[in-house]
Structures are given as C-alpha cells and as structure tokens.
C-alpha cells in the first residue's frame, strides 16, 4: 500500500503550502521530508497528496523565536546542612517524609500554600521525574516497595545508572501489566513496573499563559521574570508563596485502562488521585544534595500526593511527546533523574500538614 494519502484541504494543509507557488510545487514527486505533491496545475482538495510520514505532528513545536526565559536561572550554591542549621540559616529540605502524622524537627516560621497553585497565580513551568520516590509515605512508597530491580538494589546507584528512590508496593512479576515490554517512542530509558516521582515546578514569575511557559532546566521557568536584585528583597514567606512543586508518584504499567492524557498540566486530580495531599515547605531536590549538602533554593511549597497510583506507559510517552512540542528544548527531562536520599528529621520543616 502506498504511504501517500489523499486528504481534504485542511488548516494544516494550508499552513504546509503557504509561501509556495504553484510553479514550485507542480511536478514534484519526491516522497520525503514532508514534500507536498500536486497532481495538476489547478489543484483541488482531492488532488493534494500528503506524505503520511512527513512530520510527527505529535512532537511538532511552534515557530522558533527568542526565548525570554533562556538562562534566567539564578545560581544559588549548596550549603553545609549542619553549619547552616546551627546558624539558623537553614530552610527545610526536600524530599521529606510525608506519611500522615509525621512532623519534621526543623523549626520554621513560614507556611506552605494550602490551595491549588493556580488560585495563587502560579503556573507549571516544567515537568520532570525521578527514578523511584524521593519522598517517603509509609505503606505507599517506602522501603518495602519493589520493582523490576527488586528491593536489594533500590536506593543505590548502580554503575552507569541513577540513584533509585523508594518503590511503590504494586509490582507483581506474575502480572503482565508489570512486565510486558512497551515500545517507547518519546521517553528515554523508562521501565514498565518501575516507580517514578513526577514533579511539576510552579512559579508566579513564570512565563505563564505564553508559548514559553515550559522550560528546561526548570530553574529558567521559575526565575523567568525574577532577577537576583528582586529575589534578595523577598521574605522567606513571599518566596514560599510564589514558588511551589506538585509531586505525584506512579508505578508504570503496560495497560491502557490506566491511560491519562495531558500530564503536562500538572498533578492528576481524579477520584483517589490527588485527594490526600501533604503540604509543607522544603527545597529543590536531586542527587547533588543529601544530609550533608543542602539546597539553598528554599523555602518553597511542596504539595505531595501521599498515595501511589498506577499509570500506563503510554501516558508517559504522550507526556514526552508533548514535551518535545514545546518551544524550549526539554530533551534533558525526557528521562528519569536520580533521587535524593530522604531528608533527615532535623532538616525537615515542622510545618507539614494535611487537609
């Protein structure tokens, strides 16, 4: 069967041929790179032939233009946790224990945002995920959870791999949904049966509502409309009220009944999903921090779903396709990042609560 399809004239077709003259198109018969083939000098909608494999529309982005958020990241170096805590200069760290009833030992005088971020003028500026869970929710994602790598290998980085965090308790190698391979088209290095913690950084200083809203690294999105001169004038509470992260933990399954579209927009709120949230103030995460080196990007609000959920591999692959279609290059977030070690009690804020 020919790879060429006869298609009626549509908006997409018009866009494809804008700027071309009939003379330049007539007679072209190549079937590559999105070539449009005209069958006559007076083309009708039925005579326009489009290469079905020309352009992956799922990952096609907007026109190239200046990115006002590029390089907006404000560099703040890590600090020694113990020294900063003694000097009263340490803000709470993440990811922390979010088990219901847990309260950290670090005395802080800021409060997290306890309503959906959009109600306070924040928008998502990035999405990325970590191998395993950086947070701990006993009974949901914890030391007893398991996955394709088993429990023995969890929490330590193997040669050439990132550090894994906690695992959910769903994995069952006797069920196909946890072991059946999935043909990934857009995400990189993902595994069926594995647990991932997804983060949606939000900011009131992002390029909200524009084509440049989503950025990699996420710092560019967070600081897009904020410079150092302004940052140093803000109080800790003002920062925690302007920057936040949503976190939701998933086990990937090869089962389409668990498909959710549009993960770009943020945490899934549907039934049990997004219904039991831990609110606290903490910091940025990642493997460059631990309980000796702490993040200076703090305090920021965290809203963490305490439950683990199954989600289809295709949901993540669609997310990665959506990320490829953004104006900014998000390719450095198409794979899982390493997980930070759990924050020690003495560096976890005492303002965690649940609504």
mmCIF file of C-alpha atoms in Angstrom:
data_model
loop_
_atom_site.group_PDB
_atom_site.id
_atom_site.type_symbol
_atom_site.label_atom_id
_atom_site.label_comp_id
_atom_site.label_asym_id
_atom_site.label_seq_id
_atom_site.Cartn_x
_atom_site.Cartn_y
_atom_site.Cartn_z
ATOM 1 C CA UNK A 1 0.000 0.000 0.000
ATOM 2 C CA UNK A 2 1.315 3.467 -0.848
ATOM 3 C CA UNK A 3 2.454 5.654 2.039
ATOM 4 C CA UNK A 4 0.708 8.581 0.337
ATOM 5 C CA UNK A 5 -2.774 9.549 1.476
ATOM 6 C CA UNK A 6 -5.318 11.653 -0.349
ATOM 7 C CA UNK A 7 -6.557 14.191 2.177
ATOM 8 C CA UNK A 8 -9.060 17.038 2.012
ATOM 9 C CA UNK A 9 -7.676 20.531 2.283
ATOM 10 C CA UNK A 10 -7.398 21.476 5.967
ATOM 11 C CA UNK A 11 -5.846 24.214 8.046
ATOM 12 C CA UNK A 12 -2.742 22.051 8.467
ATOM 13 C CA UNK A 13 -2.515 21.589 4.705
ATOM 14 C CA UNK A 14 -2.874 25.306 4.063
ATOM 15 C CA UNK A 15 -0.098 26.025 6.540
ATOM 16 C CA UNK A 16 2.104 23.471 4.806
ATOM 17 C CA UNK A 17 1.818 25.167 1.417
ATOM 18 C CA UNK A 18 1.754 28.824 2.446
ATOM 19 C CA UNK A 19 4.549 30.720 0.730
ATOM 20 C CA UNK A 20 4.906 28.174 -2.053
ATOM 21 C CA UNK A 21 3.978 28.988 -5.626
ATOM 22 C CA UNK A 22 2.106 26.544 -7.792
ATOM 23 C CA UNK A 23 5.014 26.540 -10.190
ATOM 24 C CA UNK A 24 7.388 25.464 -7.472
ATOM 25 C CA UNK A 25 5.196 22.580 -6.442
ATOM 26 C CA UNK A 26 3.865 21.149 -9.704
ATOM 27 C CA UNK A 27 5.664 18.060 -10.828
ATOM 28 C CA UNK A 28 7.388 17.318 -7.535
ATOM 29 C CA UNK A 29 7.124 13.621 -6.823
ATOM 30 C CA UNK A 30 9.629 13.033 -4.041
ATOM 31 C CA UNK A 31 8.200 11.216 -1.023
ATOM 32 C CA UNK A 32 10.389 12.574 1.750
ATOM 33 C CA UNK A 33 10.683 15.214 4.442
ATOM 34 C CA UNK A 34 7.117 16.461 4.205
ATOM 35 C CA UNK A 35 7.085 17.101 0.437
ATOM 36 C CA UNK A 36 3.643 18.101 -0.813
ATOM 37 C CA UNK A 37 2.873 16.673 -4.249
ATOM 38 C CA UNK A 38 0.489 18.427 -6.617
ATOM 39 C CA UNK A 39 -1.109 16.297 -9.309
ATOM 40 C CA UNK A 40 -2.224 19.188 -11.535
ATOM 41 C CA UNK A 41 -1.759 22.882 -12.238
ATOM 42 C CA UNK A 42 -5.183 23.585 -10.785
ATOM 43 C CA UNK A 43 -5.174 21.551 -7.597
ATOM 44 C CA UNK A 44 -8.394 20.692 -5.875
ATOM 45 C CA UNK A 45 -8.596 19.434 -2.287
ATOM 46 C CA UNK A 46 -8.731 15.888 -3.613
ATOM 47 C CA UNK A 47 -5.538 16.349 -5.604
ATOM 48 C CA UNK A 48 -3.277 17.384 -2.748
ATOM 49 C CA UNK A 49 -1.189 14.413 -1.630
ATOM 50 C CA UNK A 50 0.439 14.493 1.772
ATOM 51 C CA UNK A 51 3.233 12.216 2.916
ATOM 52 C CA UNK A 52 1.793 10.419 5.933
ATOM 53 C CA UNK A 53 5.235 10.061 7.483
ATOM 54 C CA UNK A 54 6.337 13.593 6.701
ATOM 55 C CA UNK A 55 6.179 15.240 10.101
ATOM 56 C CA UNK A 56 5.452 13.770 13.513
ATOM 57 C CA UNK A 57 2.632 16.113 14.399
ATOM 58 C CA UNK A 58 2.656 14.806 17.978
ATOM 59 C CA UNK A 59 6.030 16.460 18.568
ATOM 60 C CA UNK A 60 5.802 19.414 16.204
ATOM 61 C CA UNK A 61 6.500 22.631 18.078
ATOM 62 C CA UNK A 62 5.729 26.294 17.448
ATOM 63 C CA UNK A 63 7.895 28.510 15.220
ATOM 64 C CA UNK A 64 11.340 29.277 16.532
ATOM 65 C CA UNK A 65 11.622 32.597 18.333
ATOM 66 C CA UNK A 66 13.542 34.289 21.120
ATOM 67 C CA UNK A 67 13.055 32.532 24.452
ATOM 68 C CA UNK A 68 12.858 35.229 27.165
ATOM 69 C CA UNK A 69 13.415 32.630 29.900
ATOM 70 C CA UNK A 70 16.633 31.187 28.480
ATOM 71 C CA UNK A 71 19.422 31.482 31.060
ATOM 72 C CA UNK A 72 17.118 33.025 33.679
ATOM 73 C CA UNK A 73 18.301 30.601 36.358
ATOM 74 C CA UNK A 74 19.706 32.318 39.430
ATOM 75 C CA UNK A 75 22.679 30.340 40.746
ATOM 76 C CA UNK A 76 22.495 29.521 44.454
ATOM 77 C CA UNK A 77 25.170 27.170 45.754
ATOM 78 C CA UNK A 78 24.531 24.299 48.141
ATOM 79 C CA UNK A 79 25.364 24.853 51.813
ATOM 80 C CA UNK A 80 26.639 22.625 54.590
ATOM 81 C CA UNK A 81 23.468 21.446 56.312
ATOM 82 C CA UNK A 82 24.766 21.253 59.869
ATOM 83 C CA UNK A 83 26.514 24.627 59.845
ATOM 84 C CA UNK A 84 23.531 26.374 58.287
ATOM 85 C CA UNK A 85 21.191 24.789 60.831
ATOM 86 C CA UNK A 86 23.363 25.887 63.757
ATOM 87 C CA UNK A 87 23.449 29.450 62.395
ATOM 88 C CA UNK A 88 19.689 29.476 61.954
ATOM 89 C CA UNK A 89 20.094 29.913 58.203
ATOM 90 C CA UNK A 90 18.761 26.573 57.019
ATOM 91 C CA UNK A 91 15.341 26.313 55.468
ATOM 92 C CA UNK A 92 13.548 22.969 55.366
ATOM 93 C CA UNK A 93 14.740 20.453 52.787
ATOM 94 C CA UNK A 94 13.036 18.025 50.384
ATOM 95 C CA UNK A 95 12.083 15.235 49.755
ATOM 96 C CA UNK A 96 10.881 14.576 53.228
ATOM 97 C CA UNK A 97 8.708 12.038 54.995
ATOM 98 C CA UNK A 98 5.095 12.808 54.064
ATOM 99 C CA UNK A 99 3.496 9.954 55.990
ATOM 100 C CA UNK A 100 0.331 11.120 57.711
ATOM 101 C CA UNK A 101 1.174 12.366 61.211
ATOM 102 C CA UNK A 102 4.862 12.985 60.535
ATOM 103 C CA UNK A 103 6.290 16.350 61.605
ATOM 104 C CA UNK A 104 9.890 17.397 60.965
ATOM 105 C CA UNK A 105 12.178 18.749 63.682
ATOM 106 C CA UNK A 106 13.325 21.959 61.983
ATOM 107 C CA UNK A 107 11.524 24.982 63.400
ATOM 108 C CA UNK A 108 10.387 27.265 60.567
ATOM 109 C CA UNK A 109 8.154 30.331 60.527
ATOM 110 C CA UNK A 110 6.731 30.026 57.009
ATOM 111 C CA UNK A 111 3.581 28.299 55.825
ATOM 112 C CA UNK A 112 3.025 26.380 52.583
ATOM 113 C CA UNK A 113 0.371 27.202 50.019
ATOM 114 C CA UNK A 114 -2.591 25.046 51.005
ATOM 115 C CA UNK A 115 -4.822 25.605 47.961
ATOM 116 C CA UNK A 116 -4.322 24.707 44.282
ATOM 117 C CA UNK A 117 -1.461 26.777 42.919
ATOM 118 C CA UNK A 118 -3.498 28.412 40.173
ATOM 119 C CA UNK A 119 -5.602 30.090 42.853
ATOM 120 C CA UNK A 120 -2.481 31.987 43.934
ATOM 121 C CA UNK A 121 -1.344 32.933 40.438
ATOM 122 C CA UNK A 122 1.281 30.196 39.971
ATOM 123 C CA UNK A 123 1.562 28.168 36.774
ATOM 124 C CA UNK A 124 3.514 24.994 35.912
ATOM 125 C CA UNK A 125 6.833 25.855 34.264
ATOM 126 C CA UNK A 126 8.313 22.374 33.816
ATOM 127 C CA UNK A 127 7.679 18.687 34.334
ATOM 128 C CA UNK A 128 10.310 16.067 35.132
ATOM 129 C CA UNK A 129 10.577 12.889 37.170
ATOM 130 C CA UNK A 130 12.896 10.890 39.394
ATOM 131 C CA UNK A 131 13.772 7.198 39.468
ATOM 132 C CA UNK A 132 11.786 5.947 42.431
ATOM 133 C CA UNK A 133 10.220 8.234 45.013
ATOM 134 C CA UNK A 134 12.238 10.948 46.721
ATOM 135 C CA UNK A 135 9.541 11.342 49.363
ATOM 136 C CA UNK A 136 8.510 8.644 51.836
ATOM 137 C CA UNK A 137 4.919 7.635 52.522
ATOM 138 C CA UNK A 138 4.842 4.523 54.695
ATOM 139 C CA UNK A 139 2.553 1.881 53.247
ATOM 140 C CA UNK A 140 2.527 3.504 49.816
ATOM 141 C CA UNK A 141 6.092 4.158 48.650
ATOM 142 C CA UNK A 142 8.681 3.031 51.152
ATOM 143 C CA UNK A 143 11.461 0.522 51.926
ATOM 144 C CA UNK A 144 9.082 -2.408 51.429
ATOM 145 C CA UNK A 145 8.166 -1.419 47.892
ATOM 146 C CA UNK A 146 9.666 -3.263 44.954
ATOM 147 C CA UNK A 147 10.051 -3.067 41.200
ATOM 148 C CA UNK A 148 11.983 -4.526 38.253
ATOM 149 C CA UNK A 149 15.270 -4.077 40.128
ATOM 150 C CA UNK A 150 13.958 -5.628 43.349
ATOM 151 C CA UNK A 151 14.377 -4.247 46.853
ATOM 152 C CA UNK A 152 18.027 -5.192 47.350
ATOM 153 C CA UNK A 153 19.282 -2.869 44.614
ATOM 154 C CA UNK A 154 16.966 0.001 45.379
ATOM 155 C CA UNK A 155 18.338 3.202 46.918
ATOM 156 C CA UNK A 156 21.810 2.855 45.474
ATOM 157 C CA UNK A 157 23.145 3.882 42.105
ATOM 158 C CA UNK A 158 24.426 1.013 40.007
ATOM 159 C CA UNK A 159 27.255 1.527 37.552
ATOM 160 C CA UNK A 160 26.074 3.881 34.853
ATOM 161 C CA UNK A 161 22.658 4.339 36.434
ATOM 162 C CA UNK A 162 20.995 6.985 38.557
ATOM 163 C CA UNK A 163 20.177 6.504 42.225
ATOM 164 C CA UNK A 164 16.772 4.937 42.843
ATOM 165 C CA UNK A 165 14.392 6.172 45.483
ATOM 166 C CA UNK A 166 11.588 4.350 47.259
ATOM 167 C CA UNK A 167 9.314 1.979 45.374
ATOM 168 C CA UNK A 168 5.547 1.527 45.442
ATOM 169 C CA UNK A 169 4.043 -1.793 46.511
ATOM 170 C CA UNK A 170 2.163 -2.662 43.329
ATOM 171 C CA UNK A 171 4.806 -4.574 41.405
ATOM 172 C CA UNK A 172 3.952 -8.239 40.751
ATOM 173 C CA UNK A 173 6.131 -10.058 38.255
ATOM 174 C CA UNK A 174 3.375 -12.642 37.714
ATOM 175 C CA UNK A 175 1.117 -9.984 36.134
ATOM 176 C CA UNK A 176 1.746 -8.978 32.525
ATOM 177 C CA UNK A 177 0.967 -5.315 33.121
ATOM 178 C CA UNK A 178 4.163 -5.013 35.197
ATOM 179 C CA UNK A 179 6.471 -6.989 32.909
ATOM 180 C CA UNK A 180 5.197 -6.760 29.318
ATOM 181 C CA UNK A 181 7.639 -4.567 27.366
ATOM 182 C CA UNK A 182 6.385 -1.280 25.968
ATOM 183 C CA UNK A 183 7.756 0.239 22.774
ATOM 184 C CA UNK A 184 8.777 3.715 23.907
ATOM 185 C CA UNK A 185 8.705 6.309 21.147
ATOM 186 C CA UNK A 186 9.484 9.521 23.028
ATOM 187 C CA UNK A 187 10.630 8.908 26.620
ATOM 188 C CA UNK A 188 14.167 7.659 27.221
ATOM 189 C CA UNK A 189 15.276 4.788 29.465
ATOM 190 C CA UNK A 190 11.886 4.182 31.070
ATOM 191 C CA UNK A 191 10.831 0.821 32.525
ATOM 192 C CA UNK A 192 7.465 -0.861 32.883
ATOM 193 C CA UNK A 193 6.892 -1.816 36.532
ATOM 194 C CA UNK A 194 9.171 0.926 37.843
ATOM 195 C CA UNK A 195 8.143 3.668 40.274
ATOM 196 C CA UNK A 196 8.689 7.315 39.318
ATOM 197 C CA UNK A 197 8.061 10.530 41.229
ATOM 198 C CA UNK A 198 6.818 13.241 38.897
ATOM 199 C CA UNK A 199 7.458 16.901 39.742
ATOM 200 C CA UNK A 200 5.644 19.913 38.337
ATOM 201 C CA UNK A 201 7.505 23.062 39.449
ATOM 202 C CA UNK A 202 5.209 26.104 39.597
ATOM 203 C CA UNK A 203 6.075 29.788 39.767
ATOM 204 C CA UNK A 204 4.355 33.152 39.941
ATOM 205 C CA UNK A 205 7.332 34.522 37.988
ATOM 206 C CA UNK A 206 6.995 32.113 35.071
ATOM 207 C CA UNK A 207 6.027 32.985 31.522
ATOM 208 C CA UNK A 208 2.507 31.945 32.427
ATOM 209 C CA UNK A 209 -0.010 31.638 29.606
ATOM 210 C CA UNK A 210 2.590 32.048 26.857
ATOM 211 C CA UNK A 211 4.341 29.760 24.410
ATOM 212 C CA UNK A 212 7.448 29.975 26.627
ATOM 213 C CA UNK A 213 5.754 28.717 29.800
ATOM 214 C CA UNK A 214 7.546 25.345 29.952
ATOM 215 C CA UNK A 215 11.314 25.389 30.341
ATOM 216 C CA UNK A 216 14.282 23.062 30.849
ATOM 217 C CA UNK A 217 16.051 23.405 33.183
ATOM 218 C CA UNK A 218 13.086 24.182 35.392
ATOM 219 C CA UNK A 219 15.046 26.984 37.084
ATOM 220 C CA UNK A 220 14.726 29.025 33.881
ATOM 221 C CA UNK A 221 10.968 28.748 34.142
ATOM 222 C CA UNK A 222 10.848 29.523 37.868
ATOM 223 C CA UNK A 223 13.020 32.649 37.533
ATOM 224 C CA UNK A 224 11.861 33.787 34.094
ATOM 225 C CA UNK A 225 10.525 37.127 35.368
ATOM 226 C CA UNK A 226 12.613 37.408 38.531
ATOM 227 C CA UNK A 227 16.186 38.665 38.883
ATOM 228 C CA UNK A 228 18.641 38.474 41.760
ATOM 229 C CA UNK A 229 18.100 42.116 42.715
ATOM 230 C CA UNK A 230 14.420 41.407 43.328
ATOM 231 C CA UNK A 231 14.951 37.968 44.854
ATOM 232 C CA UNK A 232 17.093 39.291 47.708
ATOM 233 C CA UNK A 233 14.320 41.690 48.716
ATOM 234 C CA UNK A 234 11.773 38.906 49.218
ATOM 235 C CA UNK A 235 10.994 37.404 52.596
ATOM 236 C CA UNK A 236 11.030 33.614 53.067
ATOM 237 C CA UNK A 237 7.241 33.644 53.229
ATOM 238 C CA UNK A 238 6.986 35.601 49.984
ATOM 239 C CA UNK A 239 9.198 33.021 48.273
ATOM 240 C CA UNK A 240 7.212 30.075 49.645
ATOM 241 C CA UNK A 241 4.043 31.791 48.444
ATOM 242 C CA UNK A 242 5.405 32.330 44.926
ATOM 243 C CA UNK A 243 7.174 29.044 44.147
ATOM 244 C CA UNK A 244 5.838 25.536 44.615
ATOM 245 C CA UNK A 245 6.079 21.971 43.368
ATOM 246 C CA UNK A 246 3.421 19.343 42.849
ATOM 247 C CA UNK A 247 4.625 15.761 43.298
ATOM 248 C CA UNK A 248 2.804 12.564 42.391
ATOM 249 C CA UNK A 249 4.141 9.024 42.494
ATOM 250 C CA UNK A 250 3.340 6.388 39.875
ATOM 251 C CA UNK A 251 4.093 2.789 39.006
ATOM 252 C CA UNK A 252 4.163 2.360 35.228
ATOM 253 C CA UNK A 253 2.044 -0.446 33.789
ATOM 254 C CA UNK A 254 1.550 -1.685 30.240
ATOM 255 C CA UNK A 255 -2.231 -1.465 30.420
ATOM 256 C CA UNK A 256 -4.270 1.103 28.503
ATOM 257 C CA UNK A 257 -7.047 1.121 31.087
ATOM 258 C CA UNK A 258 -4.696 3.313 33.169
ATOM 259 C CA UNK A 259 -4.193 5.935 30.469
ATOM 260 C CA UNK A 260 -4.348 9.629 31.405
ATOM 261 C CA UNK A 261 -3.703 12.342 28.784
ATOM 262 C CA UNK A 262 -2.149 15.771 29.266
ATOM 263 C CA UNK A 263 0.224 15.139 32.155
ATOM 264 C CA UNK A 264 1.875 18.424 31.151
ATOM 265 C CA UNK A 265 -0.737 20.419 33.023
ATOM 266 C CA UNK A 266 0.035 19.032 36.466
ATOM 267 C CA UNK A 267 -0.980 16.561 39.128
ATOM 268 C CA UNK A 268 -3.887 14.262 38.289
ATOM 269 C CA UNK A 269 -6.878 15.098 40.457
ATOM 270 C CA UNK A 270 -9.461 12.398 39.843
ATOM 271 C CA UNK A 271 -11.104 10.220 42.491
ATOM 272 C CA UNK A 272 -8.369 8.939 44.811
ATOM 273 C CA UNK A 273 -5.669 10.616 42.749
ATOM 274 C CA UNK A 274 -4.685 13.957 44.229
ATOM 275 C CA UNK A 275 -7.097 13.594 47.140
ATOM 276 C CA UNK A 276 -4.688 13.030 50.041
ATOM 277 C CA UNK A 277 -2.062 15.757 49.890
ATOM 278 C CA UNK A 278 0.839 16.566 52.212
ATOM 279 C CA UNK A 279 1.651 20.279 52.360
ATOM 280 C CA UNK A 280 4.979 21.546 53.660
ATOM 281 C CA UNK A 281 7.839 23.882 52.793
ATOM 282 C CA UNK A 282 11.111 22.474 51.568
ATOM 283 C CA UNK A 283 13.672 22.893 48.814
ATOM 284 C CA UNK A 284 14.738 21.681 45.405
ATOM 285 C CA UNK A 285 15.875 18.055 45.322
ATOM 286 C CA UNK A 286 18.179 15.867 43.216
ATOM 287 C CA UNK A 287 21.324 13.881 43.896
ATOM 288 C CA UNK A 288 23.573 16.923 44.314
ATOM 289 C CA UNK A 289 22.003 17.270 47.781
ATOM 290 C CA UNK A 290 21.947 14.932 50.753
ATOM 291 C CA UNK A 291 22.064 15.300 54.534
ATOM 292 C CA UNK A 292 25.471 16.954 54.398
ATOM 293 C CA UNK A 293 24.951 19.299 51.437
ATOM 294 C CA UNK A 294 21.645 21.152 51.482
ATOM 295 C CA UNK A 295 19.844 23.172 48.815
ATOM 296 C CA UNK A 296 19.728 26.963 49.023
ATOM 297 C CA UNK A 297 16.649 27.034 46.802
ATOM 298 C CA UNK A 298 14.283 27.267 49.753
ATOM 299 C CA UNK A 299 11.767 27.708 51.215
ATOM 300 C CA UNK A 300 9.331 26.607 48.532
ATOM 301 C CA UNK A 301 5.930 24.970 48.895
ATOM 302 C CA UNK A 302 5.506 21.268 48.280
ATOM 303 C CA UNK A 303 2.172 19.560 47.631
ATOM 304 C CA UNK A 304 2.754 15.804 47.579
ATOM 305 C CA UNK A 305 0.200 13.072 46.858
ATOM 306 C CA UNK A 306 0.644 10.556 49.654
ATOM 307 C CA UNK A 307 -0.793 7.708 47.560
ATOM 308 C CA UNK A 308 0.912 5.771 44.796
ATOM 309 C CA UNK A 309 -1.005 5.231 41.554
ATOM 310 C CA UNK A 310 -0.738 3.015 38.507
ATOM 311 C CA UNK A 311 -0.435 4.774 35.173
ATOM 312 C CA UNK A 312 0.009 3.463 31.651
ATOM 313 C CA UNK A 313 3.341 3.647 29.872
ATOM 314 C CA UNK A 314 1.528 5.359 27.009
ATOM 315 C CA UNK A 315 0.542 8.207 29.369
ATOM 316 C CA UNK A 316 4.222 8.922 29.982
ATOM 317 C CA UNK A 317 5.107 8.544 26.305
ATOM 318 C CA UNK A 318 2.408 11.055 25.406
ATOM 319 C CA UNK A 319 3.827 13.395 28.048
ATOM 320 C CA UNK A 320 7.273 13.109 26.459
ATOM 321 C CA UNK A 321 5.761 13.836 23.026
ATOM 322 C CA UNK A 322 4.112 16.938 24.476
ATOM 323 C CA UNK A 323 7.433 17.998 25.979
ATOM 324 C CA UNK A 324 9.091 17.671 22.577
ATOM 325 C CA UNK A 325 6.482 20.035 21.140
ATOM 326 C CA UNK A 326 7.399 22.931 23.439
ATOM 327 C CA UNK A 327 9.361 25.910 22.159
ATOM 328 C CA UNK A 328 12.176 25.336 24.655
ATOM 329 C CA UNK A 329 14.268 22.207 24.266
ATOM 330 C CA UNK A 330 13.104 19.849 27.047
ATOM 331 C CA UNK A 331 15.162 16.844 25.916
ATOM 332 C CA UNK A 332 17.155 16.856 29.177
ATOM 333 C CA UNK A 333 13.946 15.967 31.025
ATOM 334 C CA UNK A 334 12.791 13.076 28.829
ATOM 335 C CA UNK A 335 14.458 10.560 31.156
ATOM 336 C CA UNK A 336 14.380 9.921 34.897
ATOM 337 C CA UNK A 337 16.697 11.872 37.175
ATOM 338 C CA UNK A 338 18.308 10.364 40.261
ATOM 339 C CA UNK A 339 16.582 10.520 43.641
ATOM 340 C CA UNK A 340 17.920 12.396 46.655
ATOM 341 C CA UNK A 341 18.329 10.500 49.926
ATOM 342 C CA UNK A 342 15.462 11.013 52.369
ATOM 343 C CA UNK A 343 15.790 14.246 54.348
ATOM 344 C CA UNK A 344 16.872 13.695 57.953
ATOM 345 C CA UNK A 345 14.350 14.686 60.610
ATOM 346 C CA UNK A 346 16.489 17.594 61.793
ATOM 347 C CA UNK A 347 16.382 19.182 58.324
ATOM 348 C CA UNK A 348 12.672 18.615 57.638
ATOM 349 C CA UNK A 349 10.336 21.553 58.321
ATOM 350 C CA UNK A 350 7.881 21.275 61.202
ATOM 351 C CA UNK A 351 5.026 22.860 59.225
ATOM 352 C CA UNK A 352 3.852 19.790 57.336
ATOM 353 C CA UNK A 353 0.113 19.250 57.492
ATOM 354 C CA UNK A 354 -2.693 17.572 55.581
ATOM 355 C CA UNK A 355 -6.097 18.865 54.595
#
